[in-house]
mmCIF file of C-alpha atoms in Angstrom:
data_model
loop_
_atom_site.group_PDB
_atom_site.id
_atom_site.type_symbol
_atom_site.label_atom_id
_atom_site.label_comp_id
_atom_site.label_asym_id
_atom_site.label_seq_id
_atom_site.Cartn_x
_atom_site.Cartn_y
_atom_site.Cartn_z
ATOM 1 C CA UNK R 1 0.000 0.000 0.000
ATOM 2 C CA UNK R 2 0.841 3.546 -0.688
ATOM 3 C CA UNK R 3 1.406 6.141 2.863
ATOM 4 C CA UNK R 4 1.794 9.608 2.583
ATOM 5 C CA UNK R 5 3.853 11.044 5.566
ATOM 6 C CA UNK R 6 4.016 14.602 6.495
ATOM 7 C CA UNK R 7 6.926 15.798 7.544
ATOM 8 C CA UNK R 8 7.503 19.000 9.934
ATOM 9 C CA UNK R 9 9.885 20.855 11.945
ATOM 10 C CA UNK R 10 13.440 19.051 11.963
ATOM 11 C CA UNK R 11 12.064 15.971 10.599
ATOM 12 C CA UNK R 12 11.246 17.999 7.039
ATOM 13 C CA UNK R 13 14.803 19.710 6.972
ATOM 14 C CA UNK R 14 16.227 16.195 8.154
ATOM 15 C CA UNK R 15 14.222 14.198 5.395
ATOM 16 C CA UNK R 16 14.254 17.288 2.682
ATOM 17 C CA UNK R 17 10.799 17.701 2.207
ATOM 18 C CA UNK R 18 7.525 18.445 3.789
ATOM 19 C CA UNK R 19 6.147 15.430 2.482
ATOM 20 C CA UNK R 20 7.538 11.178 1.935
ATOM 21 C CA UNK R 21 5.734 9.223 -0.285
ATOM 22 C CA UNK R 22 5.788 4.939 0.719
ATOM 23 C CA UNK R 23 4.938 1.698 -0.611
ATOM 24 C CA UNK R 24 5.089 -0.506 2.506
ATOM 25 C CA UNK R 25 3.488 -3.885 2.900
ATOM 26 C CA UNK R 26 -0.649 -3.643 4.099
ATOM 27 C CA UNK R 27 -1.144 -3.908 7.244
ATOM 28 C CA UNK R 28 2.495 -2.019 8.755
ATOM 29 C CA UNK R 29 2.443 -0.853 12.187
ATOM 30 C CA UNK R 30 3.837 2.690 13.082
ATOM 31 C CA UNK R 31 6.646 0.790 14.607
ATOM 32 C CA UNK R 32 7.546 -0.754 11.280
ATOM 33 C CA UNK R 33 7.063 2.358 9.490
ATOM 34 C CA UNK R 34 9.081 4.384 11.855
ATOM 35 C CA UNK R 35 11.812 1.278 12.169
ATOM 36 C CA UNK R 36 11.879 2.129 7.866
ATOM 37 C CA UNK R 37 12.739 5.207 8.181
ATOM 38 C CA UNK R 38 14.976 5.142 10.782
ATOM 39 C CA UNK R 39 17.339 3.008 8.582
ATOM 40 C CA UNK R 40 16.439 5.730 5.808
ATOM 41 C CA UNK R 41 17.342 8.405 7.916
ATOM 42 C CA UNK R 42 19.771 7.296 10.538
ATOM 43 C CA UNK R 43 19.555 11.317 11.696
ATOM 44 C CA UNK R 44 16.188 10.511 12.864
ATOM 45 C CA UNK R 45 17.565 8.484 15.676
ATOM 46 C CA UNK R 46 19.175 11.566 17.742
ATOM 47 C CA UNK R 47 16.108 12.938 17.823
ATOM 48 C CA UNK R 48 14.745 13.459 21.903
ATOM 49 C CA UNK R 49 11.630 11.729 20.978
ATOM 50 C CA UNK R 50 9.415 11.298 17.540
ATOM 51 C CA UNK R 51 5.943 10.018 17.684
ATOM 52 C CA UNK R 52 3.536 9.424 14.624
ATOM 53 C CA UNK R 53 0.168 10.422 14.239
ATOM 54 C CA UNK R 54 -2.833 9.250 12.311
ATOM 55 C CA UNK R 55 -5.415 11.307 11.080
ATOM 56 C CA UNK R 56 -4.535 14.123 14.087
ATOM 57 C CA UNK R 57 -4.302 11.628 17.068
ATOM 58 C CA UNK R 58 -1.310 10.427 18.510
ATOM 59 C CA UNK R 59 -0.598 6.651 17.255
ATOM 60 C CA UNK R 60 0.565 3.780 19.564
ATOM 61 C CA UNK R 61 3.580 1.595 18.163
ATOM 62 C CA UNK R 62 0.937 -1.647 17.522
ATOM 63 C CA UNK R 63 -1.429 0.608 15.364
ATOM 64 C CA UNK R 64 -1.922 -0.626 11.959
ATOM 65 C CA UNK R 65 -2.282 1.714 8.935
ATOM 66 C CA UNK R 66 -4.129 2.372 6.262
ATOM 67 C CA UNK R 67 -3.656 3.945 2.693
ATOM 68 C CA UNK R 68 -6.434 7.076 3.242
ATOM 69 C CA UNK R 69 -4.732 7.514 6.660
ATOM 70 C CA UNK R 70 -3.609 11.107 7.549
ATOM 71 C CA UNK R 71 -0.071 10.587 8.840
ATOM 72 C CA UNK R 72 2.742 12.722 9.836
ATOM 73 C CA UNK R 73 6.305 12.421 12.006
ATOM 74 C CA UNK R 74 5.707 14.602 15.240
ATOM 75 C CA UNK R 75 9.013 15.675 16.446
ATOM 76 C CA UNK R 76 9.657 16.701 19.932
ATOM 77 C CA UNK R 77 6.984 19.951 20.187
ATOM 78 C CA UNK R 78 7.820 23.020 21.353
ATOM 79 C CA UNK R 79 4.659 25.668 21.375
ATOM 80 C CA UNK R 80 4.316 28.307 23.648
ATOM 81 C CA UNK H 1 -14.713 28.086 22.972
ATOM 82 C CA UNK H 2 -12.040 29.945 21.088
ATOM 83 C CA UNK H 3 -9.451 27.940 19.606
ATOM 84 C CA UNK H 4 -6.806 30.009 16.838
ATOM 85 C CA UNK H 5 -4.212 29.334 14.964
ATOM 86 C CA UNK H 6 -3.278 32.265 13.367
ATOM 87 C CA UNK H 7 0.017 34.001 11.098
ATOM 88 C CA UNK H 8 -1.391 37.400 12.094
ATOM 89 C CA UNK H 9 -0.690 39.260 15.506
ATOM 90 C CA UNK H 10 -2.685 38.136 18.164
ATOM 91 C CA UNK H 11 -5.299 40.757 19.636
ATOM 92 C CA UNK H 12 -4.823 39.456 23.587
ATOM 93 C CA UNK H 13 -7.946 42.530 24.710
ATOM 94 C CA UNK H 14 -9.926 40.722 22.185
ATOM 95 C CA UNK H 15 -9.312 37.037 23.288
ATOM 96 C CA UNK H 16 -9.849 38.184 26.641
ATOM 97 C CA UNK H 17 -13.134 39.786 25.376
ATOM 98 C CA UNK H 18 -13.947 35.657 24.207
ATOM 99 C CA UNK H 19 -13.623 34.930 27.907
ATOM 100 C CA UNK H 20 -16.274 37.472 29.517
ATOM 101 C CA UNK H 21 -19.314 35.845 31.081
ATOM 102 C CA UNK H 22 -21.593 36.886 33.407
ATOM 103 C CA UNK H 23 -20.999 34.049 35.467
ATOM 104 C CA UNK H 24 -17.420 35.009 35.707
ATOM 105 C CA UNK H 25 -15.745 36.900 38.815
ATOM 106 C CA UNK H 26 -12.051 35.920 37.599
ATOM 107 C CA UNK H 27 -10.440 36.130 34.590
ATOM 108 C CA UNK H 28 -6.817 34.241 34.041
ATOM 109 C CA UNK H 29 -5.423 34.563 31.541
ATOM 110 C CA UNK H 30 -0.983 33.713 30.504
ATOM 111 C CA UNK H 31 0.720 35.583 27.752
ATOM 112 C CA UNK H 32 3.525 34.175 26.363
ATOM 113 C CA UNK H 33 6.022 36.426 24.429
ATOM 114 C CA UNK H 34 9.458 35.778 22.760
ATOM 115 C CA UNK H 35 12.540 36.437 25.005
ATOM 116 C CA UNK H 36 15.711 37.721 23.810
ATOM 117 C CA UNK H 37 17.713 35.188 25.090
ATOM 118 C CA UNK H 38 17.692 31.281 25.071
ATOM 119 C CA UNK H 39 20.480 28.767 27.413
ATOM 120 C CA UNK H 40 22.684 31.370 27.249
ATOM 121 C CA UNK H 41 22.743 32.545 23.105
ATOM 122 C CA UNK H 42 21.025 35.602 22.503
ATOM 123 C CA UNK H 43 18.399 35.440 19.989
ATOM 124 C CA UNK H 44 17.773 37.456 17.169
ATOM 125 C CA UNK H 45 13.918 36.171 16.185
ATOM 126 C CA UNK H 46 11.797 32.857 16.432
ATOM 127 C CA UNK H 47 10.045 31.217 13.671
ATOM 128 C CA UNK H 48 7.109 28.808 14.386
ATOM 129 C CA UNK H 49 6.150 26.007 12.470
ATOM 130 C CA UNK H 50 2.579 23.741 12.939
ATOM 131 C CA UNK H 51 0.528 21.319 11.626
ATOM 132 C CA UNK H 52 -2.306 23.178 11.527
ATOM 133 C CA UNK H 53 -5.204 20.846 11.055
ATOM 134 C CA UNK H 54 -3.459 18.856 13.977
ATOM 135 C CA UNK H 55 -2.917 21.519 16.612
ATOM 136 C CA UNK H 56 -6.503 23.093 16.351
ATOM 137 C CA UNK H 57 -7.476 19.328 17.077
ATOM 138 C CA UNK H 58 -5.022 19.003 20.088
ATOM 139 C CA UNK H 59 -5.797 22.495 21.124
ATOM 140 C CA UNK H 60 -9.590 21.516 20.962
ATOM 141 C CA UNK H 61 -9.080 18.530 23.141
ATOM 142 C CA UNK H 62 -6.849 20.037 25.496
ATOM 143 C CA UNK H 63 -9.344 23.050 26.100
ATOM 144 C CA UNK H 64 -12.387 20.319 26.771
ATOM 145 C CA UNK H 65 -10.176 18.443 28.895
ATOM 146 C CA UNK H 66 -10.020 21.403 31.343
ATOM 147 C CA UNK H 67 -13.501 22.003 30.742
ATOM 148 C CA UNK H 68 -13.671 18.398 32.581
ATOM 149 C CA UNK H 69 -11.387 18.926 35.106
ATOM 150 C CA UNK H 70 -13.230 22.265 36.205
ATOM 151 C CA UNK H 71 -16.560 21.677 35.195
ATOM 152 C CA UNK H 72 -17.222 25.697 36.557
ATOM 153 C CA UNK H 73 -15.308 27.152 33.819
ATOM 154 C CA UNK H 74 -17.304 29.765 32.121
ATOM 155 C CA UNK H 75 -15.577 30.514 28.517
ATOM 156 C CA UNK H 76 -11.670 29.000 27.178
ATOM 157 C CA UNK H 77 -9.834 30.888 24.967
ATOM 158 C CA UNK H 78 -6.317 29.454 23.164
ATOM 159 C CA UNK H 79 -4.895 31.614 20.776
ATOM 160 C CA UNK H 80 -1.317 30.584 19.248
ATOM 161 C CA UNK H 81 0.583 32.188 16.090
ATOM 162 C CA UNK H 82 2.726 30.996 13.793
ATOM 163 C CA UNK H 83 5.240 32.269 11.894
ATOM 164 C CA UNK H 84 7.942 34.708 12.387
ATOM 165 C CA UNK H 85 7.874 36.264 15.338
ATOM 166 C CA UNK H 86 10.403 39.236 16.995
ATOM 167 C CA UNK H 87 11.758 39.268 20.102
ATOM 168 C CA UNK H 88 8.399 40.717 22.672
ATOM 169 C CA UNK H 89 5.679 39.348 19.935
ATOM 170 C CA UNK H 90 3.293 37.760 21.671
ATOM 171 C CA UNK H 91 3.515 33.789 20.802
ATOM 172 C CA UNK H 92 0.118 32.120 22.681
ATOM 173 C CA UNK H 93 -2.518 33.704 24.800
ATOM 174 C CA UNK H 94 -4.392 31.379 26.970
ATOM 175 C CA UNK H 95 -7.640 33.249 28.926
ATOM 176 C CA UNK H 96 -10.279 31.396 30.879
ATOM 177 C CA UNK H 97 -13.271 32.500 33.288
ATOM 178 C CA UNK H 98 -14.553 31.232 36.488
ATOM 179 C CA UNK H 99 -16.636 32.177 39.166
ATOM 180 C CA UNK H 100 -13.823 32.264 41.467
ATOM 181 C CA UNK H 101 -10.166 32.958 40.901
ATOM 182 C CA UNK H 102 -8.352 29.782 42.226
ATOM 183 C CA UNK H 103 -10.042 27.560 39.643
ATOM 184 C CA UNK H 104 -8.619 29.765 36.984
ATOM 185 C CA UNK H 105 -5.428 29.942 37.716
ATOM 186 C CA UNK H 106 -5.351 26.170 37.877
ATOM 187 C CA UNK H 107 -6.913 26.218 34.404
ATOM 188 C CA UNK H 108 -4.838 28.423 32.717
ATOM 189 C CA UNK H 109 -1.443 26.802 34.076
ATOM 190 C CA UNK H 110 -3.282 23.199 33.110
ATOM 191 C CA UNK H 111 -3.925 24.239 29.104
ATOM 192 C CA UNK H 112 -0.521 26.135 29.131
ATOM 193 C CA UNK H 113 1.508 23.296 30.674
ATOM 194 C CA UNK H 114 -0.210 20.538 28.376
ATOM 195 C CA UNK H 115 -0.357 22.393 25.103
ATOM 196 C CA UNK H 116 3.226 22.760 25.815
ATOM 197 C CA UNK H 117 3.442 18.486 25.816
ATOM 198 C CA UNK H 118 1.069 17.565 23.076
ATOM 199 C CA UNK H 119 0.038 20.287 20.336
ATOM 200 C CA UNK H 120 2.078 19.648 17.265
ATOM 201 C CA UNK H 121 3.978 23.526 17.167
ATOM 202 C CA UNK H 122 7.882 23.985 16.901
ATOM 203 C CA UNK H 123 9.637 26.726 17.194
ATOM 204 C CA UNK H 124 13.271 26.999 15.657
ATOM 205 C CA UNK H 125 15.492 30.032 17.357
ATOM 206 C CA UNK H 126 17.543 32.102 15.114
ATOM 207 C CA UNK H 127 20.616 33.845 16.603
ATOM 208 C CA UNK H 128 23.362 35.705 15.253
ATOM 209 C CA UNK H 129 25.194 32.981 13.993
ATOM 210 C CA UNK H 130 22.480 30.341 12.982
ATOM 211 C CA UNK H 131 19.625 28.246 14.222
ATOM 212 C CA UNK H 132 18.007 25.586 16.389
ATOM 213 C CA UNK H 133 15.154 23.829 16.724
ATOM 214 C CA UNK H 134 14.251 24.229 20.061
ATOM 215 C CA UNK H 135 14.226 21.013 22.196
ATOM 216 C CA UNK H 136 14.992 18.764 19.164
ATOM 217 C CA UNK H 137 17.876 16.938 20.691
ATOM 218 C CA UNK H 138 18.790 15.423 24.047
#
């Protein structure tokens, strides 16, 4: 299945874009998709912390995705 | 409920204008503005990054979940900008009325505190000789 990832913050200058295009195998977990691109982006490892969310919710490792799923790299946040 | 995310100054007599109610005797409200200064490098400007649709969401939630935890709160207001923003520009304005004034400054510090954890907002600090994003790294 195809994922669309949205990238922000560090992880866009990191990756190079504000978006990653992905054909991963149905069913992946957010811990397989962020194990991926962790060996894709080896930079991503120093980061403090980086969570993924689906469609605006934060994701646990076990959830499975979908192809119409809303997904983006959260970085450590710093608002305020 | 007045939940903003906004790349145009933020108008903090008009968000505390969302928070009057006549049920209200106390008003709370925290201001957060860009310092000149950050672990020791002085900085020049801040720019703020978000994913929008995400952050109204988590700045929804985070909003109701006060409304939960003090059930007498009147009116919530979170306003946060994005963007580039000079050193005394105000950043976020959280407001929130109650009819009594300890319950709002437990609310206020409660929304501040957890947007701070959970609403998908960066900020990356420019200084005189380059930049950071802030809290990135260990």
């Amino acid at each position: 299945m195809k994922l669309t990832i949205a990238l922000f913050g560090i992880t866009r200058e990191i990756v190079g874009s504000p978006q990653l295009e992905l054909t991963v195998p149905a069913g992946q977990s957010v811990q397989e998709l962020l194990a991926g691109l962790h060996q894709s982006f080896p930079a991503l490892g120093q980061l403090r912390s980086l969570a993924v969310a689906v469609n605006n919710e934060y994701a646990q490792p076990d959830t499975q995705l979908h192809e119409r799923d809303e997904i983006a790299l959260i970085p450590p946040v710093s608002g305020g | 409920m007045l939940i903003q995310l906004t790349d145009q100054p933020i108008d903090v007599a008009a968000v505390l204008q969302a928070v009057q109610a006549d049920g209200a005797g106390a008003v709370n409200a925290f201001i957060g503005t860009i310092r000149n200064r950050s672990t020791g490098r002085r900085v020049v400007r801040l720019h703020y990054e978000a994913y929008d649709q995400m952050a109204v969401h988590q700045l929804r939630k985070v909003a109701e979940q006060a409304v939960e935890k003090w059930p007498m709160l009147q009116e919530v207001a979170v306003v946060h900008r994005k963007g580039t923003l000079d050193i005394g520009d105000v950043a976020v304005v959280v407001a929130v009325s109650t009819p009594h004034r300890a319950e709002s400054f437990a609310a206020c510090q409660y929304i501040i505190d957890t947007l701070k954890e959970v609403v998908p907002i960066w900020k990356k600090e420019e200084y005189e000789d380059g930049t950071v994003w802030v809290a990135a790294h260990p």
